[in-house]
Structures are given as C-alpha cells and as structure tokens.
Amino acid sequence: MKSDRLLSILLLLQTRGRVPAHELADRLEVSVRTIYRDIVALSASGVPVYAERGRHGGIELLAGFRTDVTGLTADESRALFILAAQGAHAALGLDAALGSALRKVMAALPAPHRPAAEVTSRRILVDATRWKGGPQRAVDLEVLQDAVFADRRLRLGYRHGGHVEPSTYTVDPYGLVSKAGVWYLVADRRGQPRLFRVDRVRSATLLGDPVKRRPGVELGDVWEVLRRQVEERPGGLDVTVRVRRSRLDMFLRLNAASLTALPEDDGESEWVLAHLSYGVVREARTLLAFVDTVEVLSPPEARAELARAAAAIGAVYGGDRAPHEGS
C-alpha cells in the first residue's frame, strides 16, 4: 500500500539521514520513479523532504525535523513485544534500556492495541539458548562493542579449539552476532571473512587505526558467507547405521547435526536405517552412546574406529581393578 511505503520512507530518512533514491527503491521493491513520486506526495502533505542530485546526492529530511510516527497495526504492536532471551541484551548492557524503550513504545501505541501487546509480552517468550549447552565462559563484549561502533581495528588474543595457547590476530570488525545463545565476532583478517567465538577471545585491544572493510559489504553479507561455510561444509565420511525403533527419537535429536536426510521409516520394522556424515572418522565415536541400540553398517573404517574405542574403554574399566590412589 502507498501509505505503508510513505511511512517506511519517512522512517528510513529519520534513522539514516540522506539516502540515495536507488537504495530506497531497492529496499521497498519499487522503481526509482515511484520513489520520486512518493517524495512529492510527502512534501505535499507537509513533510520537509528534498532531493539533492549528484554523485553524493540523495533524499533527505530538513535538518532538525522529527515526527512521532503512529499508525502501528495490531500485529506490528504484538511483534514488538516478542523478545529474544534477556541474556542477549544483558551481554550488551542493554537490559535497562530495553525495558525503558518498551515502556515508551507501550505508551505511544494506539489505545486499542495496548492490551494485545501487553498480553503478548506475558504469554510469549523466546529463549535462544540451547538445551544442555554446557557451562559457558563469561563473555565481556565491552571492547568488541567499542570497536564495532567506533569503526576501529582490533587486536585479538584468540584460542582455537584444541589449542592451549592463544594466537594473535589484527582484524577489521563488521559486527557481533548472537546465534543460539553464542556470541560471534564477524570480521575480516587480511581482507578475508573470519568468525571468532567471543568466549574464546582471551584479550581484545582497541587500536587507533580506522577499520578497513571491503567497500559495499555489510555485516549481513559477511555473516551469510560464513554461515554457509559452516553449514555446508562437506563431510569427510558418510556412515550408514541401523537404529532400534525404541531409541529412534532420542537418536535423531542427539545426532541432528550429522544427519544427511531423515530416515525412511515404515512405522513397523524394529530397525530403521539412518545416514550420517562426519568430518573425520574419529567423530563416529559419538555413536558409542547408543552402543546397544545402534549398529554401524558401513563403511568398514567407521566400524573399526568404534571397535578401537570400545577396546580402549574396556581396558580402562574392564575387570575388577581398584581405582588409583587419590581418585
């Protein structure tokens, strides 16, 4: 609807300042000519908006102009009060600010929508943390936030998984991402996109140099590239197993990240075939948790790896040996 588009243009100009017409057209999925017609309509309604042509031109509101934007729909009002886990806001030091902002939004809502928004905030809760995620190292985002918002480079002391000592990197940050309760720093290192788990950052120093990001590249663009690299990483070992039906649900929940497809289940057989993919053969040892209800059918190297692991366990826990002194 045109009225929704005019409101969107007004909001974008208030938050972004000068915006090129082609960017508004791309964001709102209309032509540049339509954007200019909308600007004329806004101007005719009393909004002090103007267009400046040229290489650095764009569409802009008159300096100092602000307006209280109302007209939220009922669904939009409810959406504002469905919030992610408070842990994300607390990590950023924004818990108090979030509560204050929501109180202001509630006061500004059209009266008919306030009850629905209030009920939504009491009846819907989004918790982004995973079940049984294990203890997490305390995360201090202060220096990382400073770098992100001040557009400064960072020197990181970063410990990779499986390494004892941290490595040192100089990076150009794009921003911070919280995924399933885990914070990541998205940055370039020597012009290449990199992902750093914040709980593995052992030191962070804000440098005096301005950040050097690739032209035209935003946080969302880099995150999409890195996300695909993680999620679409080819497995090095395809494993076929059969699972006893009585444990199938548990097996699927605990091995969801390794499944290559949902198992074909006729609903009757005692055993169900499943196919998994691992990066290295050693990862197949996780199947020992189902030692009495899962059988590895192929490949032979996966079966051999499980046999070696079982033998090692038997050597430690088999027989009637007494525990070591002090244990």
Short mmCIF file of C-alpha atoms in Angstrom, two decimals:
data_model
loop_
_atom_site.label_atom_id
_atom_site.label_comp_id
_atom_site.label_asym_id
_atom_site.label_seq_id
_atom_site.Cartn_x
_atom_site.Cartn_y
_atom_site.Cartn_z
CA MET A 1 0.00 0.00 0.00
CA LYS A 2 1.21 3.51 -0.78
CA SER A 3 0.58 4.77 2.78
CA ASP A 4 2.79 1.97 4.21
CA ARG A 5 5.51 2.84 1.70
CA LEU A 6 5.39 6.55 2.59
CA LEU A 7 5.69 5.69 6.27
CA SER A 8 8.64 3.38 5.52
CA ILE A 9 10.40 6.15 3.57
CA LEU A 10 9.86 8.58 6.45
CA LEU A 11 11.25 6.10 8.98
CA LEU A 12 14.30 5.35 6.83
CA LEU A 13 15.07 9.04 6.33
CA GLN A 14 14.69 9.76 10.05
CA THR A 15 17.06 6.97 11.04
CA ARG A 16 19.55 7.07 8.15
CA GLY A 17 19.69 10.74 7.13
CA ARG A 18 20.47 11.14 3.43
CA VAL A 19 19.60 8.01 1.42
CA PRO A 20 20.12 7.57 -2.36
CA ALA A 21 16.88 7.13 -4.33
CA HIS A 22 18.07 3.85 -5.83
CA GLU A 23 18.69 2.43 -2.34
CA LEU A 24 15.16 3.37 -1.22
CA ALA A 25 13.82 1.77 -4.41
CA ASP A 26 15.73 -1.45 -3.72
CA ARG A 27 14.63 -1.60 -0.06
CA LEU A 28 10.97 -1.01 -0.91
CA GLU A 29 11.00 -3.05 -4.17
CA VAL A 30 9.68 -0.27 -6.41
CA SER A 31 11.16 1.83 -9.21
CA VAL A 32 13.21 4.99 -8.68
CA ARG A 33 10.48 6.92 -10.48
CA THR A 34 7.95 5.69 -7.88
CA ILE A 35 10.25 6.85 -5.08
CA TYR A 36 10.38 10.37 -6.54
CA ARG A 37 6.57 10.41 -6.85
CA ASP A 38 6.36 9.38 -3.18
CA ILE A 39 8.72 12.21 -2.22
CA VAL A 40 6.42 14.67 -3.96
CA ALA A 41 3.46 13.20 -2.04
CA LEU A 42 5.32 13.53 1.29
CA SER A 43 6.24 17.11 0.52
CA ALA A 44 2.65 17.95 -0.42
CA SER A 45 1.50 16.58 2.97
CA GLY A 46 3.81 18.95 4.85
CA VAL A 47 6.90 16.79 5.37
CA PRO A 48 10.05 18.90 4.64
CA VAL A 49 11.80 16.44 2.36
CA TYR A 50 14.03 17.26 -0.59
CA ALA A 51 16.23 15.52 -3.15
CA GLU A 52 19.80 16.53 -3.93
CA ARG A 53 21.27 15.30 -7.17
CA GLY A 54 24.86 14.46 -7.96
CA ARG A 55 27.39 11.78 -7.07
CA HIS A 56 26.90 12.24 -3.33
CA GLY A 57 23.27 13.23 -3.52
CA GLY A 58 20.19 11.57 -2.18
CA ILE A 59 16.87 12.18 -0.46
CA GLU A 60 16.89 13.86 2.93
CA LEU A 61 14.66 15.47 5.54
CA LEU A 62 15.20 19.09 6.51
CA ALA A 63 17.74 19.26 9.36
CA GLY A 64 16.10 19.03 12.78
CA PHE A 65 12.77 17.68 11.53
CA ARG A 66 11.34 14.80 13.55
CA THR A 67 7.87 13.37 13.82
CA ASP A 68 6.17 10.92 16.13
CA VAL A 69 5.20 8.01 13.93
CA THR A 70 1.97 6.26 14.89
CA GLY A 71 -0.31 4.01 12.89
CA LEU A 72 1.11 0.69 14.04
CA THR A 73 -1.14 -2.23 13.23
CA ALA A 74 -2.21 -4.74 15.88
CA ASP A 75 0.20 -7.39 14.56
CA GLU A 76 3.07 -4.89 14.42
CA SER A 77 2.38 -3.89 18.02
CA ARG A 78 2.41 -7.51 19.20
CA ALA A 79 5.59 -8.24 17.24
CA LEU A 80 7.47 -5.54 19.15
CA PHE A 81 6.83 -7.36 22.43
CA ILE A 82 8.01 -10.81 21.36
CA LEU A 83 11.56 -10.53 22.57
CA ALA A 84 14.61 -12.76 22.43
CA ALA A 85 16.20 -14.07 25.60
CA GLN A 86 17.21 -11.32 28.00
CA GLY A 87 20.71 -12.78 28.09
CA ALA A 88 21.49 -11.17 24.73
CA HIS A 89 20.52 -7.72 25.98
CA ALA A 90 22.31 -8.23 29.29
CA ALA A 91 25.54 -9.16 27.49
CA LEU A 92 25.32 -5.85 25.62
CA GLY A 93 24.46 -3.91 28.77
CA LEU A 94 21.04 -3.02 27.36
CA ASP A 95 18.59 -4.72 29.72
CA ALA A 96 17.56 -1.48 31.45
CA ALA A 97 17.42 0.40 28.14
CA LEU A 98 15.25 -2.31 26.62
CA GLY A 99 12.72 -2.12 29.44
CA SER A 100 12.61 1.67 29.20
CA ALA A 101 12.17 1.56 25.41
CA LEU A 102 9.29 -0.91 25.65
CA ARG A 103 7.53 1.25 28.22
CA LYS A 104 7.80 4.22 25.86
CA VAL A 105 6.51 2.14 22.94
CA MET A 106 3.60 0.93 25.05
CA ALA A 107 2.67 4.50 25.94
CA ALA A 108 2.81 5.54 22.27
CA LEU A 109 0.73 2.64 20.96
CA PRO A 110 -2.81 3.30 19.78
CA ALA A 111 -5.07 2.58 22.75
CA PRO A 112 -6.89 -0.38 21.11
CA HIS A 113 -3.59 -2.23 20.60
CA ARG A 114 -2.16 -1.87 24.13
CA PRO A 115 -3.98 -4.82 25.75
CA ALA A 116 -2.90 -7.23 22.98
CA ALA A 117 0.72 -6.07 23.21
CA GLU A 118 0.74 -6.46 26.99
CA VAL A 119 -0.75 -9.96 26.84
CA THR A 120 1.78 -10.94 24.17
CA SER A 121 4.68 -9.88 26.39
CA ARG A 122 3.30 -12.08 29.20
CA ARG A 123 2.33 -15.11 27.10
CA ILE A 124 5.16 -15.42 24.53
CA LEU A 125 8.82 -15.89 25.45
CA VAL A 126 11.65 -16.61 23.03
CA ASP A 127 14.67 -18.28 24.66
CA ALA A 128 17.51 -18.54 22.14
CA THR A 129 19.79 -20.71 24.29
CA ARG A 130 20.18 -24.43 23.60
CA TRP A 131 19.25 -27.24 25.98
CA LYS A 132 22.21 -28.80 27.75
CA GLY A 133 24.60 -26.41 26.09
CA GLY A 134 27.11 -26.93 28.89
CA PRO A 135 28.75 -24.27 31.02
CA GLN A 136 29.70 -21.15 29.08
CA ARG A 137 32.68 -18.95 29.82
CA ALA A 138 31.61 -15.44 30.87
CA VAL A 139 31.64 -13.11 27.87
CA ASP A 140 32.81 -9.49 28.05
CA LEU A 141 31.61 -7.66 24.96
CA GLU A 142 32.63 -4.14 26.00
CA VAL A 143 35.82 -3.74 23.95
CA LEU A 144 34.32 -5.58 20.98
CA GLN A 145 31.30 -3.28 21.05
CA ASP A 146 33.58 -0.24 21.22
CA ALA A 147 35.42 -1.41 18.11
CA VAL A 148 32.22 -2.18 16.22
CA PHE A 149 30.57 1.17 16.93
CA ALA A 150 33.70 3.31 16.68
CA ASP A 151 34.83 1.64 13.41
CA ARG A 152 38.26 0.77 14.80
CA ARG A 153 40.54 -2.19 14.25
CA LEU A 154 41.07 -4.83 16.93
CA ARG A 155 44.00 -6.92 18.13
CA LEU A 156 42.70 -10.25 19.42
CA GLY A 157 44.27 -12.95 21.52
CA TYR A 158 42.19 -15.93 20.38
CA ARG A 159 42.32 -19.57 21.48
CA HIS A 160 41.23 -22.03 18.81
CA GLY A 161 39.52 -25.28 19.77
CA GLY A 162 42.08 -27.93 20.66
CA HIS A 163 44.87 -25.35 21.17
CA VAL A 164 46.35 -24.45 24.54
CA GLU A 165 47.93 -21.11 23.70
CA PRO A 166 46.05 -18.25 22.02
CA SER A 167 47.01 -16.85 18.63
CA THR A 168 47.21 -13.11 17.91
CA TYR A 169 45.24 -11.50 15.08
CA THR A 170 44.61 -7.95 13.86
CA VAL A 171 41.08 -7.81 12.47
CA ASP A 172 38.59 -5.40 10.92
CA PRO A 173 35.22 -5.98 12.63
CA TYR A 174 31.86 -5.80 10.87
CA GLY A 175 29.75 -6.55 13.94
CA LEU A 176 28.56 -9.02 16.56
CA VAL A 177 26.12 -11.89 16.01
CA SER A 178 24.31 -13.91 18.68
CA LYS A 179 23.38 -17.37 17.41
CA ALA A 180 21.62 -19.87 19.70
CA GLY A 181 22.95 -18.05 22.74
CA VAL A 182 26.57 -17.95 21.49
CA TRP A 183 28.18 -14.63 20.56
CA TYR A 184 30.43 -14.33 17.49
CA LEU A 185 32.60 -11.51 16.21
CA VAL A 186 32.36 -11.20 12.42
CA ALA A 187 35.48 -9.60 10.97
CA ASP A 188 37.92 -9.51 8.09
CA ARG A 189 41.51 -10.63 8.57
CA ARG A 190 43.77 -9.58 5.71
CA GLY A 191 40.67 -8.95 3.61
CA GLN A 192 39.15 -12.41 4.19
CA PRO A 193 35.99 -13.08 6.26
CA ARG A 194 36.58 -14.75 9.62
CA LEU A 195 34.37 -15.88 12.50
CA PHE A 196 35.55 -15.64 16.13
CA ARG A 197 33.64 -17.14 19.07
CA VAL A 198 33.61 -14.44 21.70
CA ASP A 199 34.02 -16.91 24.58
CA ARG A 200 37.38 -17.93 23.06
CA VAL A 201 38.70 -14.36 22.96
CA ARG A 202 41.39 -14.14 25.65
CA SER A 203 42.29 -10.49 25.07
CA ALA A 204 40.99 -7.64 22.94
CA THR A 205 42.76 -4.33 22.35
CA LEU A 206 41.19 -1.39 20.55
CA LEU A 207 43.68 0.03 18.03
CA GLY A 208 43.96 3.60 16.82
CA ASP A 209 43.67 2.61 13.15
CA PRO A 210 40.29 3.00 11.43
CA VAL A 211 38.61 -0.19 10.32
CA LYS A 212 39.29 -1.36 6.74
CA ARG A 213 36.16 -3.06 5.47
CA ARG A 214 35.57 -4.15 1.91
CA PRO A 215 33.60 -1.46 0.02
CA GLY A 216 29.85 -2.07 -0.12
CA VAL A 217 29.99 -5.12 2.20
CA GLU A 218 27.76 -5.14 5.29
CA LEU A 219 27.56 -7.37 8.37
CA GLY A 220 24.65 -9.39 6.93
CA ASP A 221 26.61 -10.14 3.76
CA VAL A 222 29.68 -11.43 5.62
CA TRP A 223 27.57 -13.44 8.09
CA GLU A 224 25.75 -15.17 5.22
CA VAL A 225 29.06 -16.23 3.65
CA LEU A 226 30.44 -17.54 6.96
CA ARG A 227 27.16 -19.24 7.91
CA ARG A 228 27.11 -21.12 4.62
CA GLN A 229 30.72 -22.20 5.07
CA VAL A 230 29.86 -23.74 8.43
CA GLU A 231 26.53 -25.29 7.49
CA GLU A 232 27.51 -26.55 4.04
CA ARG A 233 30.97 -27.86 4.94
CA PRO A 234 31.27 -31.21 3.15
CA GLY A 235 31.60 -34.22 5.41
CA GLY A 236 34.62 -36.46 5.03
CA LEU A 237 32.88 -39.72 5.99
CA ASP A 238 29.40 -40.98 5.13
CA VAL A 239 28.12 -43.53 7.65
CA THR A 240 25.10 -45.82 7.43
CA VAL A 241 23.63 -47.17 10.64
CA ARG A 242 20.56 -49.04 11.76
CA VAL A 243 18.75 -47.76 14.84
CA ARG A 244 16.38 -49.66 17.11
CA ARG A 245 12.94 -48.02 16.90
CA SER A 246 12.63 -47.69 20.67
CA ARG A 247 15.55 -45.21 20.69
CA LEU A 248 14.94 -43.55 17.32
CA ASP A 249 13.56 -40.26 18.66
CA MET A 250 16.48 -39.81 21.04
CA PHE A 251 18.97 -40.76 18.32
CA LEU A 252 17.54 -38.20 15.91
CA ARG A 253 17.61 -35.41 18.50
CA LEU A 254 21.21 -36.01 19.53
CA ASN A 255 22.54 -36.56 16.00
CA ALA A 256 20.51 -33.96 14.09
CA ALA A 257 23.62 -32.00 13.05
CA SER A 258 25.18 -35.09 11.41
CA LEU A 259 22.11 -36.48 9.61
CA THR A 260 22.20 -36.14 5.83
CA ALA A 261 18.47 -36.91 5.49
CA LEU A 262 15.55 -38.05 7.61
CA PRO A 263 15.49 -41.87 7.86
CA GLU A 264 12.98 -43.80 5.80
CA ASP A 265 10.62 -45.22 8.38
CA ASP A 266 7.77 -47.59 7.52
CA GLY A 267 6.46 -47.33 11.07
CA GLU A 268 6.60 -51.11 11.61
CA SER A 269 10.16 -52.50 11.41
CA GLU A 270 12.16 -52.98 14.59
CA TRP A 271 15.21 -51.35 12.98
CA VAL A 272 15.38 -48.10 10.94
CA LEU A 273 18.19 -47.12 8.56
CA ALA A 274 19.83 -43.71 9.00
CA HIS A 275 22.62 -41.92 7.12
CA LEU A 276 25.11 -39.56 8.74
CA SER A 277 28.12 -37.52 7.66
CA TYR A 278 31.20 -36.73 9.76
CA GLY A 279 34.18 -34.51 9.09
CA VAL A 280 36.66 -37.17 10.27
CA VAL A 281 36.29 -40.83 11.17
CA ARG A 282 37.01 -40.16 14.85
CA GLU A 283 33.72 -38.23 15.15
CA ALA A 284 31.86 -41.52 14.67
CA ARG A 285 32.79 -42.35 18.28
CA THR A 286 29.75 -40.32 19.38
CA LEU A 287 27.69 -43.36 18.33
CA LEU A 288 29.07 -45.27 21.33
CA ALA A 289 26.38 -43.53 23.38
CA PHE A 290 23.94 -45.88 21.61
CA VAL A 291 26.13 -48.95 21.78
CA ASP A 292 23.25 -51.35 22.43
CA THR A 293 20.70 -49.76 20.07
CA VAL A 294 22.71 -48.60 17.05
CA GLU A 295 24.76 -50.75 14.67
CA VAL A 296 27.15 -49.20 12.14
CA LEU A 297 26.73 -50.98 8.81
CA SER A 298 29.28 -49.06 6.72
CA PRO A 299 31.97 -48.01 5.98
CA PRO A 300 34.47 -50.50 7.44
CA GLU A 301 36.72 -47.74 8.81
CA ALA A 302 33.86 -46.43 10.96
CA ARG A 303 33.25 -49.91 12.39
CA ALA A 304 36.99 -50.31 13.06
CA GLU A 305 37.12 -46.91 14.81
CA LEU A 306 34.27 -47.89 17.13
CA ALA A 307 35.96 -51.23 17.86
CA ARG A 308 39.18 -49.45 18.84
CA ALA A 309 37.28 -47.03 21.06
CA ALA A 310 35.36 -49.87 22.73
CA ALA A 311 38.60 -51.78 23.35
CA ALA A 312 40.18 -48.70 24.95
CA ILE A 313 37.17 -48.28 27.22
CA GLY A 314 37.32 -51.96 28.17
CA ALA A 315 41.00 -51.66 29.04
CA VAL A 316 40.27 -48.82 31.45
CA TYR A 317 37.05 -50.03 33.05
CA GLY A 318 37.11 -53.80 32.49
CA GLY A 319 37.80 -56.35 35.20
CA ASP A 320 37.92 -55.71 38.94
CA ARG A 321 40.84 -53.32 39.16
CA ALA A 322 40.74 -50.96 42.09
CA PRO A 323 40.82 -47.24 41.31
CA HIS A 324 44.13 -45.37 41.50
CA GLU A 325 45.12 -43.88 44.82
CA GLY A 326 43.70 -40.42 45.32
CA SER A 327 40.93 -41.00 42.77
#
